[in-house]
Amino acid sequence: MSNTILVGAQWGDEGKGKIIDYLTEEADVVVRSQGGNNAGHTIILGEEKYVLHLIPSGILRPGKTCVIGNGVVVDPVALVGEISALRERGIAINKNFLLSESAHLVMPYHRELDELREMKKGKKKIGTTKRGIGPAYGDKVARVGLRVGDLLDPDSFRQKLAARVKENNALLKEAGMKPVSLKEVTESCLEAAEVLRPFVTNTVAWLHTAAEKKKKILFEGAQGTFLDIDHGSYPFVTSSNTTAGGASTGSGIPPHRMDSVIGVMKAYTTRVGGGALPTECPELSDALHKKGREFGATTGRARRCGWLDLVTLKYANMINGFDDLAITNLDGLDDAPKIKVCTGYKLDGKTLKLPPFNSADWDRCVPSYTTMPGWMTSTESATKWEDLPAAARAYVEFIGKSLNANVSIVSVGPARSQTIRL
Ligand code: GDP
Ligand code: IMO
Ligand code: MG
């Protein structure tokens, strides 16, 4: 494997964590380049379940280095909590972990503002994870953010934080919300800073040295293509570039150093939070939820489920340029007698080949479906292509052909072993 960008091809939760963990065996370094602890990446290792939010999903593989790049927004207290929880479970986090000094900080007032903005939107709320992601990226773009590097100089951090807390508390008070305590925020941040200090560095320079030494770098996307701030179903999106380009800006590794892009997609579609989901199918949602599947890894919310949507996936391919596809959760369709696939949209009598610009229009799109036969048998123990039933192989081949991309991984369960390499 060479330098590989892995992104979610849909609305997040495609199984990126599982695929990153699997591919890390062949990589040297795993980098997160955007998002924050809104992400929830699940890895099942034997009987153990790990849900990672900020720490890259390569951390469970000894001997690999995990990097939080400059494009990530970091809640320092949450990160320390995640490190401690992993250490308690016997996962080593020491020289195998680096944190960019340039990554922006998520502060308690960001979380409060996230909550406030959602409340104000009422029925039109985005359904954010309430982790403060939007307000933190907002401060970054407005050039008033605090960064990880700022934490390392306590006196100057105190001053910078005091100014930010003053401004944000005024907003909170005006809205009738409880202001945050400057004392408490300062103390918790500076306490977290001492745990994080050994990991903080210029990760751009570190990654360049690694690349020069021909180390194989895996870029772990968070969220998914249609949650991208530029290309997603705006405003029902997150606040970062979740698409392939984000890996460069969020890590400092130039585009020409990237060798390939892997799109991770579920064999169907899920979405958590508000916004368009034209192929949403309550029966499919019910069937998956009854099996205990499709509940959010970060917030526990039930994910909305629907059939595969080739209109969105083709657009995702345009934006990301997938060299390879990893199709996960094929086993989620094991009980479906018939499988529907959306091949086009109809809107006001017109046929659309692309998602419309306006999210409200996207929501009104009526999918045109093609129906494929199901396989009605468990795929969970398949370990090679030939083990899959013919109808399942036909479904996977249809997806690859429709997207003109090479399907190189098929996943039939959450465990490492339930992965078929093509
Ligand atoms: P991520 O955010 O993209 O890493 O995905 P999540 O971890 O939020 O959600 C994916 C869920 O599907 C998790 O519970 C995984 O353990 C699970 N998963 C991943 N691949 C498969 C698969 O092929 N089959 C099944 N049954 N579960 C899978
Ligand atoms: P992973 O990395 C699925 C969604 C939220 C909401 C919108 C904005 O696990 O795939 P935010 O808190 O980012 O401001 O919320 O984005 N969202 C995700 N949905 N998976 C995620 O991450 C998500 N991260 C954010 O539900 O609709
Ligand atoms: Mg997730």
Coordinates of C-alpha atoms and ligand atoms in Angstrom, one line a residue:
M1 CA 0.0 0.0 0.0
S2 CA 1.1 3.5 -0.7
N3 CA -0.3 6.8 0.6
T4 CA -4.0 6.2 0.7
I5 CA -6.9 8.5 1.4
L6 CA -9.9 6.7 2.8
V7 CA -13.2 8.6 2.9
G8 CA -16.9 7.9 3.6
A9 CA -18.8 7.9 0.4
Q10 CA -22.3 8.5 1.9
W11 CA -23.5 10.3 5.1
G12 CA -20.9 8.9 7.5
D13 CA -20.9 5.7 9.6
E14 CA -20.0 3.6 6.5
G15 CA -17.6 1.4 8.5
K16 CA -14.5 3.5 8.0
G17 CA -13.1 2.5 11.5
K18 CA -13.4 -1.2 10.7
I19 CA -11.7 -0.8 7.3
I20 CA -9.0 1.5 8.6
D21 CA -8.2 -1.0 11.4
Y22 CA -8.0 -3.7 8.7
L23 CA -5.8 -1.8 6.3
T24 CA -3.5 -0.5 9.1
E25 CA -1.8 -3.9 9.0
E26 CA -0.3 -2.8 5.7
A27 CA 0.4 0.9 6.7
D28 CA 2.9 2.6 8.9
V29 CA 1.0 5.7 9.8
V30 CA -2.7 6.6 10.2
V31 CA -3.7 10.3 10.1
R32 CA -7.0 12.0 10.9
S33 CA -7.2 15.3 9.0
Q34 CA -10.6 16.7 9.7
G35 CA -13.6 16.5 12.0
G36 CA -13.5 16.1 15.7
N37 CA -15.2 14.0 18.4
N38 CA -18.4 14.1 16.3
A39 CA -16.9 11.0 14.7
G40 CA -17.5 7.6 16.2
H41 CA -15.4 4.8 14.5
T42 CA -16.2 1.3 15.7
I43 CA -13.7 -1.5 15.8
I44 CA -14.4 -5.0 17.0
L45 CA -11.4 -6.9 18.2
G46 CA -12.3 -10.4 19.5
E47 CA -14.8 -9.9 22.2
E48 CA -13.9 -6.2 22.6
K49 CA -15.6 -3.2 21.1
Y50 CA -13.7 0.1 20.8
V51 CA -15.4 3.3 19.6
L52 CA -12.8 5.9 18.7
H53 CA -13.7 9.6 18.4
L54 CA -10.5 11.6 18.0
I55 CA -7.7 9.0 18.1
P56 CA -7.1 7.4 14.7
S57 CA -8.4 3.9 14.2
G58 CA -4.9 2.5 13.7
I59 CA -4.2 2.7 17.4
L60 CA -5.1 -0.9 18.1
R61 CA -2.3 -2.1 15.9
P62 CA 1.0 -2.1 17.8
G63 CA 4.0 -0.6 16.0
K64 CA 2.0 2.0 14.0
T65 CA 2.0 5.7 14.5
C66 CA -1.3 7.6 14.8
V67 CA -1.5 11.3 14.0
I68 CA -4.1 14.0 14.6
G69 CA -3.4 16.5 11.9
N70 CA -3.9 20.2 11.7
G71 CA -7.3 20.1 10.2
V72 CA -8.9 18.3 13.1
V73 CA -10.8 20.2 15.9
V74 CA -9.7 18.9 19.2
D75 CA -11.6 19.0 22.5
P76 CA -8.6 18.7 24.8
V77 CA -10.6 17.3 27.8
A78 CA -12.4 14.8 25.6
L79 CA -9.1 13.7 24.0
V80 CA -7.5 13.1 27.4
G81 CA -10.6 11.1 28.4
E82 CA -10.2 9.0 25.3
I83 CA -6.5 8.4 25.9
S84 CA -7.1 7.4 29.5
A85 CA -10.0 5.0 28.6
L86 CA -7.8 3.3 26.0
R87 CA -4.9 3.1 28.3
E88 CA -7.1 1.5 31.0
R89 CA -8.0 -1.2 28.4
G90 CA -4.3 -1.9 27.8
I91 CA -3.8 0.1 24.6
A92 CA -0.4 1.8 24.5
I93 CA -0.5 5.5 23.7
N94 CA 3.0 7.0 23.9
K95 CA 5.4 7.5 21.1
N96 CA 2.9 6.0 18.7
F97 CA 0.7 9.1 18.9
L98 CA 1.2 12.7 17.7
L99 CA -1.0 15.8 17.9
S100 CA -0.7 18.8 15.6
E101 CA 0.2 22.0 17.3
S102 CA -2.0 23.8 14.7
A103 CA -5.2 21.8 15.3
H104 CA -7.9 24.1 16.6
L105 CA -9.5 23.6 20.0
V106 CA -13.1 22.9 20.8
M107 CA -14.0 24.7 24.0
P108 CA -17.1 24.3 26.3
Y109 CA -18.6 27.6 24.9
H110 CA -18.5 26.0 21.4
R111 CA -20.6 23.1 22.8
E112 CA -23.1 25.5 24.4
L113 CA -23.3 27.6 21.2
D114 CA -23.9 24.4 19.2
E115 CA -26.8 23.5 21.5
L116 CA -28.1 27.1 21.3
R117 CA -28.1 27.3 17.5
E118 CA -29.8 23.9 17.2
M119 CA -32.5 25.1 19.7
K120 CA -33.1 28.3 17.7
K121 CA -33.5 26.3 14.5
G122 CA -36.4 24.3 16.0
K123 CA -37.8 21.9 13.5
K124 CA -35.2 22.8 11.0
K125 CA -32.3 21.8 13.3
I126 CA -29.4 20.0 11.7
G127 CA -29.3 17.3 14.4
T128 CA -25.7 17.9 15.2
T129 CA -23.7 15.7 17.6
K130 CA -23.6 18.7 20.0
R131 CA -19.9 18.4 20.3
G132 CA -19.3 22.1 19.4
I133 CA -17.9 21.2 16.0
G134 CA -19.6 24.0 13.9
P135 CA -18.8 26.8 16.3
A136 CA -15.2 25.6 16.7
Y137 CA -14.6 25.6 12.9
G138 CA -16.5 28.9 12.8
D139 CA -13.9 30.5 15.1
K140 CA -11.1 28.9 13.0
V141 CA -12.4 30.5 9.8
A142 CA -13.2 33.8 11.6
R143 CA -9.5 33.8 12.8
V144 CA -10.3 33.9 16.4
G145 CA -9.8 30.3 17.4
L146 CA -7.4 28.8 20.0
R147 CA -5.0 26.1 18.9
V148 CA -3.4 23.1 20.5
G149 CA 0.0 24.9 20.5
D150 CA -1.6 27.7 22.5
L151 CA -2.2 25.3 25.4
L152 CA 1.5 24.8 25.9
D153 CA 2.1 28.4 27.1
P154 CA -0.1 28.6 30.2
D155 CA 0.2 32.3 30.8
S156 CA -0.5 33.4 27.3
F157 CA -3.3 30.7 27.0
R158 CA -5.0 32.2 30.1
Q159 CA -5.1 35.6 28.5
K160 CA -6.3 34.4 25.1
L161 CA -9.0 32.1 26.7
A162 CA -10.2 34.9 28.9
A163 CA -10.9 37.1 25.9
R164 CA -12.7 34.3 24.1
V165 CA -14.8 33.3 27.1
K166 CA -15.8 37.0 27.7
E167 CA -17.1 37.3 24.1
N168 CA -18.8 34.0 24.0
N169 CA -20.4 34.3 27.5
A170 CA -21.9 37.6 26.3
L171 CA -23.6 35.7 23.5
L172 CA -24.8 32.9 25.8
K173 CA -26.1 35.4 28.4
E174 CA -28.0 37.3 25.7
A175 CA -29.7 34.1 24.7
G176 CA -30.6 33.3 28.3
M177 CA -28.1 30.5 28.6
K178 CA -25.7 29.8 31.5
P179 CA -22.3 31.3 30.9
V180 CA -19.2 29.0 31.2
S181 CA -16.9 29.5 34.1
L182 CA -13.6 30.9 33.0
K183 CA -11.9 29.4 36.1
E184 CA -13.2 25.9 35.4
V185 CA -12.5 26.0 31.7
T186 CA -9.0 27.4 32.3
E187 CA -8.2 24.7 34.9
S188 CA -9.6 21.8 32.9
C189 CA -7.7 22.9 29.7
L190 CA -4.4 23.4 31.5
E191 CA -4.7 20.1 33.2
A192 CA -5.4 18.4 29.9
A193 CA -2.5 20.4 28.3
E194 CA 0.0 18.6 30.6
V195 CA -1.2 15.2 29.5
L196 CA -1.1 16.2 25.8
R197 CA 2.2 18.1 25.9
P198 CA 4.4 15.1 25.0
F199 CA 2.4 14.4 21.9
V200 CA 2.2 17.9 20.5
T201 CA 4.5 18.7 17.5
N202 CA 4.6 20.1 14.0
T203 CA 2.9 17.0 12.4
V204 CA 3.3 18.5 8.9
A205 CA 7.1 18.2 9.2
W206 CA 6.9 14.8 10.9
L207 CA 4.6 13.5 8.1
H208 CA 6.9 14.8 5.4
T209 CA 9.9 13.0 7.0
A210 CA 7.8 9.8 7.2
A211 CA 6.8 10.2 3.5
E212 CA 10.4 10.8 2.5
K213 CA 11.3 7.6 4.3
K214 CA 8.7 5.8 2.1
K215 CA 6.4 5.1 5.1
K216 CA 3.0 4.2 4.1
I217 CA 0.4 6.7 5.2
L218 CA -3.3 6.0 5.6
F219 CA -5.5 9.1 5.8
E220 CA -8.6 8.3 7.8
G221 CA -11.6 10.3 6.8
A222 CA -14.3 11.2 9.3
Q223 CA -18.0 11.7 8.5
G224 CA -18.9 11.2 4.8
T225 CA -19.0 12.9 1.4
F226 CA -22.5 14.4 1.8
L227 CA -21.7 15.9 5.2
D228 CA -18.9 17.9 3.5
I229 CA -19.2 21.6 4.1
D230 CA -18.7 22.4 0.4
H231 CA -20.2 19.3 -1.4
G232 CA -22.8 18.0 1.1
S233 CA -26.5 18.5 1.6
Y234 CA -25.9 22.0 3.0
P235 CA -26.9 23.2 5.6
F236 CA -27.4 19.6 6.8
V237 CA -23.7 19.0 6.9
T238 CA -20.8 19.1 9.2
S239 CA -18.3 21.9 9.2
S240 CA -15.2 20.4 7.5
N241 CA -14.1 19.0 4.2
T242 CA -14.9 15.3 4.6
T243 CA -14.0 14.6 1.0
A244 CA -10.6 13.5 -0.4
G245 CA -9.2 17.0 -0.8
G246 CA -9.5 17.5 3.0
A247 CA -6.8 15.0 3.6
S248 CA -4.2 17.3 2.0
T249 CA -5.3 20.5 3.6
G250 CA -5.8 18.8 7.0
S251 CA -2.5 17.1 7.1
G252 CA -0.1 19.3 5.0
I253 CA 0.8 16.4 2.7
P254 CA 0.5 17.8 -0.9
P255 CA -2.0 16.3 -3.3
H256 CA 0.7 14.9 -5.6
R257 CA 2.0 12.8 -2.8
M258 CA -1.3 11.0 -2.5
D259 CA -1.4 7.7 -4.4
S260 CA -5.0 6.4 -4.1
V261 CA -8.4 7.1 -2.8
I262 CA -10.7 4.4 -1.2
G263 CA -14.3 5.1 -0.8
V264 CA -16.1 3.2 2.0
M265 CA -19.8 2.7 1.5
K266 CA -22.5 0.6 3.1
A267 CA -24.4 -1.8 0.9
Y268 CA -27.4 0.4 1.7
T269 CA -27.6 4.0 2.9
T270 CA -27.8 5.4 6.4
R271 CA -28.0 8.9 7.8
V272 CA -28.1 10.2 11.4
G273 CA -29.5 13.7 11.9
G274 CA -31.7 15.9 9.6
G275 CA -31.6 16.5 5.9
A276 CA -32.5 14.8 2.6
L277 CA -32.4 11.0 2.3
P278 CA -34.5 10.2 -0.8
T279 CA -34.1 6.4 -0.6
E280 CA -35.2 6.3 3.1
C281 CA -37.2 3.1 3.8
P282 CA -38.9 2.7 7.2
E283 CA -39.2 -1.1 6.7
L284 CA -35.5 -1.4 6.1
S285 CA -34.8 0.8 9.1
D286 CA -37.1 -1.3 11.3
A287 CA -35.5 -4.6 10.1
L288 CA -32.0 -3.3 10.8
H289 CA -32.9 -1.7 14.2
K290 CA -34.7 -4.9 15.3
K291 CA -31.3 -6.7 14.9
G292 CA -29.7 -4.0 17.1
R293 CA -27.9 -2.5 14.1
E294 CA -27.6 1.1 13.0
F295 CA -27.5 3.1 16.2
G296 CA -25.1 6.0 16.2
A297 CA -21.6 5.3 17.7
T298 CA -21.3 8.8 19.2
T299 CA -24.8 9.8 20.2
G300 CA -26.7 6.4 20.2
R301 CA -29.4 7.9 18.0
A302 CA -31.2 5.5 15.6
R303 CA -29.8 6.0 12.1
R304 CA -32.3 6.5 9.3
C305 CA -31.8 3.7 6.7
G306 CA -32.6 3.5 3.0
W307 CA -31.7 1.7 -0.2
L308 CA -28.4 2.3 -2.0
D309 CA -28.4 5.6 -3.9
L310 CA -26.3 5.5 -7.1
V311 CA -27.1 9.2 -7.9
T312 CA -25.3 10.3 -4.7
L313 CA -22.5 7.7 -5.1
K314 CA -21.7 8.7 -8.7
Y315 CA -21.5 12.3 -7.5
A316 CA -19.3 11.1 -4.6
N317 CA -17.0 9.4 -7.1
M318 CA -16.8 12.7 -9.1
I319 CA -15.7 14.6 -6.0
N320 CA -13.4 12.0 -4.5
G321 CA -12.1 10.1 -7.5
F322 CA -12.3 6.6 -6.0
D323 CA -9.7 4.2 -7.1
D324 CA -11.2 1.5 -4.9
L325 CA -14.4 0.9 -3.1
A326 CA -14.9 -1.0 0.2
I327 CA -18.5 -2.1 0.5
T328 CA -19.4 -2.8 4.1
N329 CA -22.5 -4.3 5.8
L330 CA -23.3 -6.5 2.9
D331 CA -24.7 -8.9 5.5
G332 CA -27.3 -6.2 6.4
L333 CA -29.2 -7.2 3.3
D334 CA -29.0 -11.0 4.0
D335 CA -32.7 -11.2 4.8
A336 CA -34.0 -8.9 2.1
P337 CA -36.0 -10.9 -0.5
K338 CA -35.6 -8.0 -3.0
I339 CA -33.1 -5.2 -3.0
K340 CA -33.8 -1.8 -4.5
V341 CA -31.1 0.4 -5.9
C342 CA -31.8 4.0 -6.8
T343 CA -30.5 4.8 -10.3
G344 CA -32.0 8.3 -10.8
Y345 CA -34.2 11.0 -9.3
K346 CA -37.4 12.6 -10.5
L347 CA -38.1 16.1 -9.4
D348 CA -41.2 18.0 -10.7
G349 CA -41.4 15.7 -13.7
K350 CA -37.7 16.1 -14.6
T351 CA -35.1 13.3 -14.4
L352 CA -32.0 14.3 -12.5
K353 CA -28.6 12.6 -12.7
L354 CA -27.1 14.8 -9.9
P355 CA -28.3 15.7 -6.5
P356 CA -30.0 19.2 -6.6
F357 CA -28.2 22.2 -5.2
N358 CA -31.0 22.9 -2.7
S359 CA -31.4 20.5 0.2
A360 CA -35.2 21.1 0.3
D361 CA -35.4 20.1 -3.4
W362 CA -33.1 17.1 -2.7
D363 CA -35.6 16.1 0.0
R364 CA -38.4 16.2 -2.6
C365 CA -36.6 14.0 -5.1
V366 CA -38.4 10.7 -6.0
P367 CA -36.0 7.9 -6.6
S368 CA -36.3 5.7 -9.6
Y369 CA -35.3 2.2 -8.6
T370 CA -34.1 -0.9 -10.2
T371 CA -34.8 -4.1 -8.2
M372 CA -32.4 -7.0 -7.8
P373 CA -33.0 -10.4 -6.2
G374 CA -31.8 -10.9 -2.7
W375 CA -29.8 -13.9 -1.6
M376 CA -31.8 -14.8 1.6
T377 CA -28.9 -16.5 3.2
S378 CA -26.2 -15.5 5.7
T379 CA -23.0 -14.1 4.3
E380 CA -21.4 -13.5 7.7
S381 CA -19.0 -16.4 7.5
A382 CA -17.8 -15.8 3.9
T383 CA -14.1 -15.2 3.8
K384 CA -13.6 -15.2 0.0
W385 CA -15.4 -14.0 -3.1
E386 CA -16.5 -17.5 -4.1
D387 CA -18.2 -18.0 -0.6
L388 CA -20.7 -15.3 -1.4
P389 CA -24.0 -16.3 -2.9
A390 CA -24.3 -15.6 -6.6
A391 CA -27.0 -12.9 -6.1
A392 CA -24.7 -11.1 -3.6
R393 CA -21.8 -11.2 -6.0
A394 CA -24.1 -9.8 -8.7
Y395 CA -25.1 -7.0 -6.4
V396 CA -21.5 -6.1 -5.7
E397 CA -20.5 -6.3 -9.3
F398 CA -23.4 -4.1 -10.3
I399 CA -22.2 -1.4 -7.8
G400 CA -18.6 -1.6 -9.1
K401 CA -19.8 -1.4 -12.7
S402 CA -22.2 1.5 -12.1
L403 CA -19.5 3.5 -10.4
N404 CA -16.8 2.5 -12.7
A405 CA -14.6 1.7 -9.7
N406 CA -12.8 -1.3 -8.5
V407 CA -14.5 -3.0 -5.5
S408 CA -11.5 -4.2 -3.6
I409 CA -13.0 -5.0 -0.2
V410 CA -16.3 -6.5 0.8
S411 CA -17.2 -6.6 4.5
V412 CA -19.7 -9.1 5.9
G413 CA -19.5 -8.4 9.6
P414 CA -17.8 -6.1 12.1
A415 CA -14.8 -8.3 12.8
R416 CA -11.4 -8.1 11.1
S417 CA -11.9 -11.7 9.9
Q418 CA -15.2 -10.8 8.2
T419 CA -13.5 -9.0 5.4
I420 CA -13.2 -10.3 1.8
R421 CA -10.3 -8.9 -0.2
L422 CA -10.9 -9.0 -4.0
Ligands
GDP1 P1 -17.6 4.7 10.9 O1 -18.0 6.0 11.6 O2 -17.6 4.9 9.4 O3 -16.3 4.2 11.4 O4 -18.8 3.6 11.2 P2 -19.4 3.3 12.6 O5 -18.5 2.6 13.4 O6 -20.0 4.6 13.1 O7 -20.6 2.4 12.1 C1 -20.5 1.3 11.4 C2 -21.1 0.1 12.2 O8 -21.1 -1.0 11.4 C3 -20.3 -0.3 13.4 O9 -21.1 -0.8 14.4 C4 -19.4 -1.4 12.9 O10 -18.9 -2.3 13.9 C5 -20.3 -2.1 12.0 N1 -19.7 -2.7 10.8 C6 -18.7 -2.3 10.0 N2 -18.7 -3.2 8.9 C7 -19.6 -4.1 9.1 C8 -20.1 -5.2 8.3 O11 -19.6 -5.5 7.2 N3 -21.2 -5.9 8.8 C9 -21.7 -5.6 10.0 N4 -22.7 -6.4 10.5 N5 -21.3 -4.6 10.8 C10 -20.3 -3.8 10.3
IMO2 P1 -18.4 9.3 11.5 O1 -16.9 9.8 11.3 C1 -22.6 10.3 10.9 C2 -23.7 14.4 11.3 C3 -24.6 14.8 12.5 C4 -25.4 16.0 11.9 C5 -24.3 16.7 11.0 C6 -23.6 17.8 11.7 O2 -18.6 8.4 12.6 O3 -18.9 8.8 10.2 P2 -21.8 18.0 13.7 O4 -21.9 17.5 15.1 O5 -20.7 17.5 12.9 O6 -22.0 19.5 13.6 O7 -23.2 17.4 13.0 O8 -23.3 15.7 10.8 N1 -22.5 13.7 11.7 C7 -22.3 12.4 11.5 N2 -23.1 11.5 11.0 N3 -21.3 10.0 11.2 C8 -20.4 10.9 11.7 O9 -19.1 10.7 11.9 C9 -20.9 12.2 11.9 N4 -20.4 13.4 12.4 C10 -21.3 14.3 12.2 O10 -25.5 13.8 12.9 O11 -26.3 15.5 11.0
MG3 MG -19.4 6.6 12.9

